[in-house]
Amino acid sequence: MTSAQGSNFDVVANATTMLFVPGDRPDRFVKAHQSGADLIIIDLEDAVAPENKALALGEVVAALTTEAESLPGGQLTALVRIDSAHSATELAALRKVAETPGNGLLGVMVPKAESAQQMAEAVTALPAGLAIVALIESARGLVNAKEIAAVPGVTRLGFGAVDFGVDVDATHERVLDYARAQIVIASSAAEIAAPVDSPSLSIKDGEVVSAEALRAREFGFGGKLCIHPAQVELVHSAFAPTAEQVAWAQKVIGLEGGASQLDGVMIDKPVVDRAKRILSRVGAK
């Protein structure tokens, strides 16, 4: 689990794996925290039945404002996905959590993000210092992704492929990949952290999870949402540079200083920059 040292923004911006856990299952909070995921998302939306919404919110508030002796530092840390239908109530409760000394709230994930105004209102409803992840799940959200990403206080974008597919009534992967590309480009243009991709719906088939995660990395995503602990290590591995990529990057860095070539391929500044980015992902020099 990534340490909460430093700003909440940095913890969320640098996370590769974000694991969902239902808000009405407090027995799973600590287990999720210990799964190896960079951070957990306690879910108040899809994972919670309507009759359990108030119960789940109470469990989240309690978990993030009380000590957890079994965890390093004695505090559960998490992002919280709110429910759009109860956003005012939940944001007000989470504001109080954030104002509680020693709390573990890293930030808020806003589902069905569709406008800059919606995101600005969410940012305003919370104290400064919390990370905000805007989840793009509709055609309107995608069309407005550039403006959403540019809202001061928005840390990252996320993609909800299932809801997006339902909204546009499409099942072809190319439609979803078009959305992925637009979300990556909007994030880069706004100079915020690379977005997090939709979770794989496969739990038992590790090859599928790995393939989807690798594809997300190749699209330019910086991480992937997870819906089961078994997906966490697979996603981490898929996003990590391979030994071959690291070796190539080290050779390129060794040639830095002007235009040259490696294995018959020209090496100039953009290629060097790519090599440095690869090495930065493994802490190599």
mmCIF file of C-alpha atoms in Angstrom:
data_model
loop_
_atom_site.group_PDB
_atom_site.id
_atom_site.type_symbol
_atom_site.label_atom_id
_atom_site.label_comp_id
_atom_site.label_asym_id
_atom_site.label_seq_id
_atom_site.Cartn_x
_atom_site.Cartn_y
_atom_site.Cartn_z
ATOM 1 C CA MET A 1 0.000 0.000 0.000
ATOM 2 C CA THR A 2 1.344 3.374 -0.948
ATOM 3 C CA SER A 3 2.163 5.521 2.038
ATOM 4 C CA ALA A 4 -0.044 8.525 2.654
ATOM 5 C CA GLN A 5 3.051 10.596 3.396
ATOM 6 C CA GLY A 6 3.105 13.728 1.314
ATOM 7 C CA SER A 7 -0.018 15.189 -0.215
ATOM 8 C CA ASN A 8 -3.171 13.258 -0.941
ATOM 9 C CA PHE A 9 -2.829 14.559 -4.480
ATOM 10 C CA ASP A 10 0.481 12.757 -4.979
ATOM 11 C CA VAL A 11 -0.786 9.459 -3.575
ATOM 12 C CA VAL A 12 -3.755 9.441 -5.936
ATOM 13 C CA ALA A 13 -1.908 10.893 -8.934
ATOM 14 C CA ASN A 14 0.809 8.231 -8.760
ATOM 15 C CA ALA A 15 -1.394 5.187 -8.103
ATOM 16 C CA THR A 16 -1.273 2.406 -10.686
ATOM 17 C CA THR A 17 -3.838 0.151 -9.010
ATOM 18 C CA MET A 18 -7.038 1.345 -7.341
ATOM 19 C CA LEU A 19 -9.104 -1.426 -5.758
ATOM 20 C CA PHE A 20 -12.856 -1.004 -5.186
ATOM 21 C CA VAL A 21 -14.425 -2.264 -1.963
ATOM 22 C CA PRO A 22 -18.161 -1.948 -1.121
ATOM 23 C CA GLY A 23 -18.953 0.768 1.405
ATOM 24 C CA ASP A 24 -21.356 -1.459 3.310
ATOM 25 C CA ARG A 25 -18.716 -4.152 3.859
ATOM 26 C CA PRO A 26 -16.428 -2.693 6.525
ATOM 27 C CA ASP A 27 -15.100 -6.203 7.180
ATOM 28 C CA ARG A 28 -13.336 -5.948 3.816
ATOM 29 C CA PHE A 29 -11.789 -2.489 4.231
ATOM 30 C CA VAL A 30 -8.587 -3.572 5.962
ATOM 31 C CA LYS A 31 -8.233 -6.664 3.758
ATOM 32 C CA ALA A 32 -8.465 -4.472 0.671
ATOM 33 C CA HIS A 33 -5.910 -2.081 2.177
ATOM 34 C CA GLN A 34 -3.529 -5.006 2.616
ATOM 35 C CA SER A 35 -4.067 -6.377 -0.910
ATOM 36 C CA GLY A 36 -1.023 -4.674 -2.401
ATOM 37 C CA ALA A 37 -3.116 -2.106 -4.274
ATOM 38 C CA ASP A 38 -1.674 1.400 -4.348
ATOM 39 C CA LEU A 39 -4.906 2.637 -2.842
ATOM 40 C CA ILE A 40 -8.457 1.488 -2.212
ATOM 41 C CA ILE A 41 -11.697 3.108 -3.309
ATOM 42 C CA ILE A 42 -14.527 2.650 -0.848
ATOM 43 C CA ASP A 43 -17.587 2.615 -3.061
ATOM 44 C CA LEU A 44 -20.860 4.300 -2.136
ATOM 45 C CA GLU A 45 -22.317 3.951 -5.627
ATOM 46 C CA ASP A 46 -22.766 0.769 -7.695
ATOM 47 C CA ALA A 47 -21.527 -1.679 -5.060
ATOM 48 C CA VAL A 48 -24.121 -0.601 -2.470
ATOM 49 C CA ALA A 49 -27.828 -1.425 -2.626
ATOM 50 C CA PRO A 50 -30.190 1.597 -2.328
ATOM 51 C CA GLU A 51 -31.453 0.513 1.081
ATOM 52 C CA ASN A 52 -27.879 0.385 2.413
ATOM 53 C CA LYS A 53 -26.690 3.818 1.283
ATOM 54 C CA ALA A 54 -27.034 5.539 4.668
ATOM 55 C CA LEU A 55 -25.458 2.557 6.433
ATOM 56 C CA ALA A 56 -22.520 2.553 4.031
ATOM 57 C CA LEU A 57 -21.871 6.261 4.488
ATOM 58 C CA GLY A 58 -21.816 5.782 8.248
ATOM 59 C CA GLU A 59 -19.345 2.910 7.925
ATOM 60 C CA VAL A 60 -17.078 5.004 5.684
ATOM 61 C CA VAL A 61 -17.093 7.951 8.084
ATOM 62 C CA ALA A 62 -16.297 5.681 11.026
ATOM 63 C CA ALA A 63 -13.541 3.794 9.225
ATOM 64 C CA LEU A 64 -11.746 6.925 8.068
ATOM 65 C CA THR A 65 -11.888 8.736 11.413
ATOM 66 C CA THR A 66 -10.948 5.955 13.849
ATOM 67 C CA GLU A 67 -7.727 4.067 14.458
ATOM 68 C CA ALA A 68 -7.002 0.781 12.719
ATOM 69 C CA GLU A 69 -4.385 -0.946 14.861
ATOM 70 C CA SER A 70 -3.646 -3.626 12.267
ATOM 71 C CA LEU A 71 -2.473 -1.082 9.671
ATOM 72 C CA PRO A 72 0.837 0.802 9.439
ATOM 73 C CA GLY A 73 0.345 4.204 10.966
ATOM 74 C CA GLY A 74 -2.858 2.999 12.592
ATOM 75 C CA GLN A 75 -5.149 4.583 9.990
ATOM 76 C CA LEU A 76 -7.145 3.294 7.037
ATOM 77 C CA THR A 77 -6.576 5.501 3.991
ATOM 78 C CA ALA A 78 -8.891 5.531 0.988
ATOM 79 C CA LEU A 79 -10.469 7.366 -1.893
ATOM 80 C CA VAL A 80 -14.282 7.386 -1.714
ATOM 81 C CA ARG A 81 -16.554 7.082 -4.755
ATOM 82 C CA ILE A 82 -19.719 9.005 -4.047
ATOM 83 C CA ASP A 83 -23.182 8.281 -5.468
ATOM 84 C CA SER A 84 -24.466 10.997 -7.824
ATOM 85 C CA ALA A 85 -27.978 10.609 -6.435
ATOM 86 C CA HIS A 86 -26.755 11.383 -2.909
ATOM 87 C CA SER A 87 -23.804 13.631 -3.697
ATOM 88 C CA ALA A 88 -24.787 16.605 -1.519
ATOM 89 C CA THR A 89 -25.238 14.472 1.598
ATOM 90 C CA GLU A 90 -22.115 12.421 0.975
ATOM 91 C CA LEU A 91 -19.882 15.386 0.128
ATOM 92 C CA ALA A 92 -21.020 17.160 3.302
ATOM 93 C CA ALA A 93 -20.196 14.075 5.374
ATOM 94 C CA LEU A 94 -16.820 13.645 3.700
ATOM 95 C CA ARG A 95 -16.003 17.301 4.297
ATOM 96 C CA LYS A 96 -16.427 16.663 8.028
ATOM 97 C CA VAL A 97 -14.214 13.593 7.720
ATOM 98 C CA ALA A 98 -11.517 15.679 6.024
ATOM 99 C CA GLU A 99 -11.692 18.213 8.836
ATOM 100 C CA THR A 100 -11.194 15.523 11.492
ATOM 101 C CA PRO A 101 -7.577 15.395 12.752
ATOM 102 C CA GLY A 102 -5.743 12.246 11.666
ATOM 103 C CA ASN A 103 -8.384 11.169 9.147
ATOM 104 C CA GLY A 104 -7.578 8.790 6.286
ATOM 105 C CA LEU A 105 -9.554 10.388 3.445
ATOM 106 C CA LEU A 106 -7.345 10.764 0.372
ATOM 107 C CA GLY A 107 -9.989 12.233 -1.877
ATOM 108 C CA VAL A 108 -13.205 11.645 -3.780
ATOM 109 C CA MET A 109 -14.069 9.911 -7.031
ATOM 110 C CA VAL A 110 -16.992 11.594 -8.790
ATOM 111 C CA PRO A 111 -18.936 9.171 -11.018
ATOM 112 C CA LYS A 112 -20.688 10.208 -14.223
ATOM 113 C CA ALA A 113 -18.641 13.387 -14.520
ATOM 114 C CA GLU A 114 -20.245 15.343 -17.334
ATOM 115 C CA SER A 115 -19.378 19.026 -17.009
ATOM 116 C CA ALA A 116 -16.764 21.408 -15.694
ATOM 117 C CA GLN A 117 -19.420 23.056 -13.519
ATOM 118 C CA GLN A 118 -20.286 19.738 -11.870
ATOM 119 C CA MET A 119 -16.630 19.132 -11.044
ATOM 120 C CA ALA A 120 -16.063 22.692 -9.842
ATOM 121 C CA GLU A 121 -18.999 22.289 -7.451
ATOM 122 C CA ALA A 122 -17.526 19.056 -6.090
ATOM 123 C CA VAL A 123 -14.125 20.700 -5.584
ATOM 124 C CA THR A 124 -15.763 23.642 -3.804
ATOM 125 C CA ALA A 125 -17.750 21.331 -1.528
ATOM 126 C CA LEU A 126 -14.549 19.784 -0.141
ATOM 127 C CA PRO A 127 -11.583 21.228 1.756
ATOM 128 C CA ALA A 128 -8.420 22.012 -0.187
ATOM 129 C CA GLY A 129 -5.859 19.240 -0.314
ATOM 130 C CA LEU A 130 -8.122 16.364 -1.275
ATOM 131 C CA ALA A 131 -7.606 14.587 -4.576
ATOM 132 C CA ILE A 132 -10.512 14.541 -7.028
ATOM 133 C CA VAL A 133 -10.925 11.836 -9.685
ATOM 134 C CA ALA A 134 -13.529 12.498 -12.378
ATOM 135 C CA LEU A 135 -14.986 9.304 -13.847
ATOM 136 C CA ILE A 136 -15.975 9.653 -17.509
ATOM 137 C CA GLU A 137 -18.898 7.301 -18.183
ATOM 138 C CA SER A 138 -21.075 8.964 -20.822
ATOM 139 C CA ALA A 139 -21.014 10.625 -24.217
ATOM 140 C CA ARG A 140 -21.548 14.013 -22.629
ATOM 141 C CA GLY A 141 -18.698 13.402 -20.219
ATOM 142 C CA LEU A 142 -16.394 12.417 -23.067
ATOM 143 C CA VAL A 143 -17.302 15.475 -25.163
ATOM 144 C CA ASN A 144 -16.525 17.673 -22.142
ATOM 145 C CA ALA A 145 -13.475 15.708 -20.956
ATOM 146 C CA LYS A 146 -11.010 18.461 -21.868
ATOM 147 C CA GLU A 147 -12.915 21.065 -19.814
ATOM 148 C CA ILE A 148 -13.426 18.617 -16.928
ATOM 149 C CA ALA A 149 -9.707 17.796 -16.787
ATOM 150 C CA ALA A 150 -8.847 21.502 -16.733
ATOM 151 C CA VAL A 151 -10.919 22.288 -13.624
ATOM 152 C CA PRO A 152 -8.534 23.379 -10.843
ATOM 153 C CA GLY A 153 -8.509 20.661 -8.205
ATOM 154 C CA VAL A 154 -9.188 17.727 -10.532
ATOM 155 C CA THR A 155 -6.332 15.262 -10.033
ATOM 156 C CA ARG A 156 -7.064 12.593 -12.659
ATOM 157 C CA LEU A 157 -9.691 11.310 -15.032
ATOM 158 C CA GLY A 158 -10.969 7.739 -14.945
ATOM 159 C CA PHE A 159 -12.869 5.723 -17.528
ATOM 160 C CA GLY A 160 -16.014 3.684 -16.863
ATOM 161 C CA ALA A 161 -16.265 1.583 -20.009
ATOM 162 C CA VAL A 162 -19.367 -0.416 -19.098
ATOM 163 C CA ASP A 163 -21.534 2.609 -18.334
ATOM 164 C CA PHE A 164 -20.108 4.433 -21.350
ATOM 165 C CA GLY A 165 -21.007 1.540 -23.629
ATOM 166 C CA VAL A 166 -24.557 1.500 -22.294
ATOM 167 C CA ASP A 167 -24.891 5.256 -22.681
ATOM 168 C CA VAL A 168 -23.875 5.243 -26.358
ATOM 169 C CA ASP A 169 -25.474 1.826 -27.012
ATOM 170 C CA ALA A 170 -22.253 0.374 -28.394
ATOM 171 C CA THR A 171 -20.398 -2.855 -27.712
ATOM 172 C CA HIS A 172 -17.611 -2.673 -30.300
ATOM 173 C CA GLU A 173 -14.190 -2.302 -28.717
ATOM 174 C CA ARG A 174 -13.211 0.402 -31.199
ATOM 175 C CA VAL A 175 -15.856 2.726 -29.792
ATOM 176 C CA LEU A 176 -14.492 2.205 -26.283
ATOM 177 C CA ASP A 177 -10.930 2.653 -27.512
ATOM 178 C CA TYR A 178 -11.904 5.941 -29.158
ATOM 179 C CA ALA A 179 -13.120 7.103 -25.760
ATOM 180 C CA ARG A 180 -9.917 5.880 -24.120
ATOM 181 C CA ALA A 181 -7.785 7.863 -26.545
ATOM 182 C CA GLN A 182 -9.808 11.039 -25.962
ATOM 183 C CA ILE A 183 -9.501 10.687 -22.174
ATOM 184 C CA VAL A 184 -5.731 10.212 -22.384
ATOM 185 C CA ILE A 185 -5.369 13.217 -24.685
ATOM 186 C CA ALA A 186 -7.587 15.424 -22.488
ATOM 187 C CA SER A 187 -5.507 14.529 -19.432
ATOM 188 C CA SER A 188 -2.240 15.295 -21.172
ATOM 189 C CA ALA A 189 -3.538 18.598 -22.547
ATOM 190 C CA ALA A 190 -4.646 19.650 -19.049
ATOM 191 C CA GLU A 191 -1.247 18.580 -17.659
ATOM 192 C CA ILE A 192 -2.761 16.350 -14.989
ATOM 193 C CA ALA A 193 -1.832 12.772 -14.106
ATOM 194 C CA ALA A 194 -2.401 10.059 -16.701
ATOM 195 C CA PRO A 195 -5.930 8.623 -16.326
ATOM 196 C CA VAL A 196 -6.986 5.282 -14.846
ATOM 197 C CA ASP A 197 -8.676 2.755 -17.098
ATOM 198 C CA SER A 198 -11.925 0.896 -16.528
ATOM 199 C CA PRO A 199 -11.574 -2.354 -14.539
ATOM 200 C CA SER A 200 -11.401 -5.708 -16.255
ATOM 201 C CA LEU A 201 -14.612 -7.675 -15.729
ATOM 202 C CA SER A 202 -12.591 -10.895 -15.717
ATOM 203 C CA ILE A 203 -11.613 -12.140 -12.272
ATOM 204 C CA LYS A 204 -10.486 -15.745 -12.773
ATOM 205 C CA ASP A 205 -8.750 -15.407 -16.152
ATOM 206 C CA GLY A 206 -5.442 -13.744 -15.354
ATOM 207 C CA GLU A 207 -4.358 -13.658 -18.985
ATOM 208 C CA VAL A 208 -7.337 -11.498 -19.864
ATOM 209 C CA VAL A 209 -6.653 -9.115 -16.978
ATOM 210 C CA SER A 210 -2.986 -8.817 -17.928
ATOM 211 C CA ALA A 211 -3.758 -8.267 -21.606
ATOM 212 C CA GLU A 212 -6.309 -5.549 -20.860
ATOM 213 C CA ALA A 213 -3.927 -3.821 -18.455
ATOM 214 C CA LEU A 214 -1.055 -3.901 -20.949
ATOM 215 C CA ARG A 215 -3.329 -2.462 -23.623
ATOM 216 C CA ALA A 216 -4.363 0.341 -21.275
ATOM 217 C CA ARG A 217 -0.704 1.137 -20.627
ATOM 218 C CA GLU A 218 -0.021 1.216 -24.372
ATOM 219 C CA PHE A 219 -2.938 3.645 -24.782
ATOM 220 C CA GLY A 220 -1.280 6.030 -22.328
ATOM 221 C CA PHE A 221 -3.186 5.276 -19.137
ATOM 222 C CA GLY A 222 -1.276 5.544 -15.888
ATOM 223 C CA GLY A 223 -3.231 2.909 -14.011
ATOM 224 C CA LYS A 224 -6.253 0.654 -13.936
ATOM 225 C CA LEU A 225 -9.188 0.240 -11.610
ATOM 226 C CA CYS A 226 -9.563 -3.186 -9.984
ATOM 227 C CA ILE A 227 -12.668 -4.978 -8.718
ATOM 228 C CA HIS A 228 -10.943 -7.972 -7.080
ATOM 229 C CA PRO A 229 -7.662 -8.382 -5.153
ATOM 230 C CA ALA A 230 -6.568 -11.077 -7.640
ATOM 231 C CA GLN A 231 -6.291 -8.394 -10.320
ATOM 232 C CA VAL A 232 -3.897 -6.141 -8.407
ATOM 233 C CA GLU A 233 -0.552 -7.851 -9.011
ATOM 234 C CA LEU A 234 -1.460 -8.616 -12.619
ATOM 235 C CA VAL A 235 -2.095 -4.935 -13.279
ATOM 236 C CA HIS A 236 1.089 -3.882 -11.506
ATOM 237 C CA SER A 237 3.117 -6.289 -13.626
ATOM 238 C CA ALA A 238 1.489 -5.179 -16.873
ATOM 239 C CA PHE A 239 2.227 -1.516 -16.198
ATOM 240 C CA ALA A 240 5.849 -2.120 -15.174
ATOM 241 C CA PRO A 241 8.489 -1.802 -17.917
ATOM 242 C CA THR A 242 9.862 -5.122 -19.147
ATOM 243 C CA ALA A 243 13.514 -6.042 -18.732
ATOM 244 C CA GLU A 244 13.971 -5.522 -22.465
ATOM 245 C CA GLN A 245 12.472 -2.034 -22.306
ATOM 246 C CA VAL A 246 14.715 -1.090 -19.387
ATOM 247 C CA ALA A 247 17.814 -2.401 -21.184
ATOM 248 C CA TRP A 248 16.883 -0.440 -24.325
ATOM 249 C CA ALA A 249 16.304 2.733 -22.287
ATOM 250 C CA GLN A 250 19.674 2.414 -20.568
ATOM 251 C CA LYS A 251 21.413 2.070 -23.931
ATOM 252 C CA VAL A 252 19.597 5.138 -25.238
ATOM 253 C CA ILE A 253 20.563 7.222 -22.207
ATOM 254 C CA GLY A 254 24.156 6.191 -22.784
ATOM 255 C CA LEU A 255 23.987 7.788 -26.232
ATOM 256 C CA GLU A 256 22.467 11.073 -25.051
ATOM 257 C CA GLY A 257 24.143 14.238 -26.220
ATOM 258 C CA GLY A 258 22.990 14.642 -29.801
ATOM 259 C CA ALA A 259 21.480 12.784 -32.716
ATOM 260 C CA SER A 260 22.891 9.245 -33.061
ATOM 261 C CA GLN A 261 21.559 5.772 -33.730
ATOM 262 C CA LEU A 262 20.935 2.469 -31.985
ATOM 263 C CA ASP A 263 20.406 -0.733 -33.954
ATOM 264 C CA GLY A 264 19.847 1.316 -37.098
ATOM 265 C CA VAL A 265 17.240 3.598 -35.503
ATOM 266 C CA MET A 266 17.858 7.332 -35.049
ATOM 267 C CA ILE A 267 18.087 8.439 -31.430
ATOM 268 C CA ASP A 268 17.131 12.073 -30.869
ATOM 269 C CA LYS A 269 15.630 14.051 -27.983
ATOM 270 C CA PRO A 270 12.060 12.622 -28.118
ATOM 271 C CA VAL A 271 13.457 9.081 -28.039
ATOM 272 C CA VAL A 272 15.738 9.994 -25.133
ATOM 273 C CA ASP A 273 12.791 11.509 -23.289
ATOM 274 C CA ARG A 274 10.860 8.266 -23.755
ATOM 275 C CA ALA A 275 13.812 6.299 -22.404
ATOM 276 C CA LYS A 276 14.015 8.538 -19.343
ATOM 277 C CA ARG A 277 10.307 8.024 -18.730
ATOM 278 C CA ILE A 278 10.714 4.256 -18.825
ATOM 279 C CA LEU A 279 13.581 4.390 -16.334
ATOM 280 C CA SER A 280 11.649 6.734 -14.052
ATOM 281 C CA ARG A 281 8.921 4.090 -13.756
ATOM 282 C CA VAL A 282 11.393 1.618 -12.245
ATOM 283 C CA GLY A 283 13.487 4.109 -10.313
ATOM 284 C CA ALA A 284 16.494 3.364 -12.529
ATOM 285 C CA LYS A 285 19.184 5.853 -13.489
#
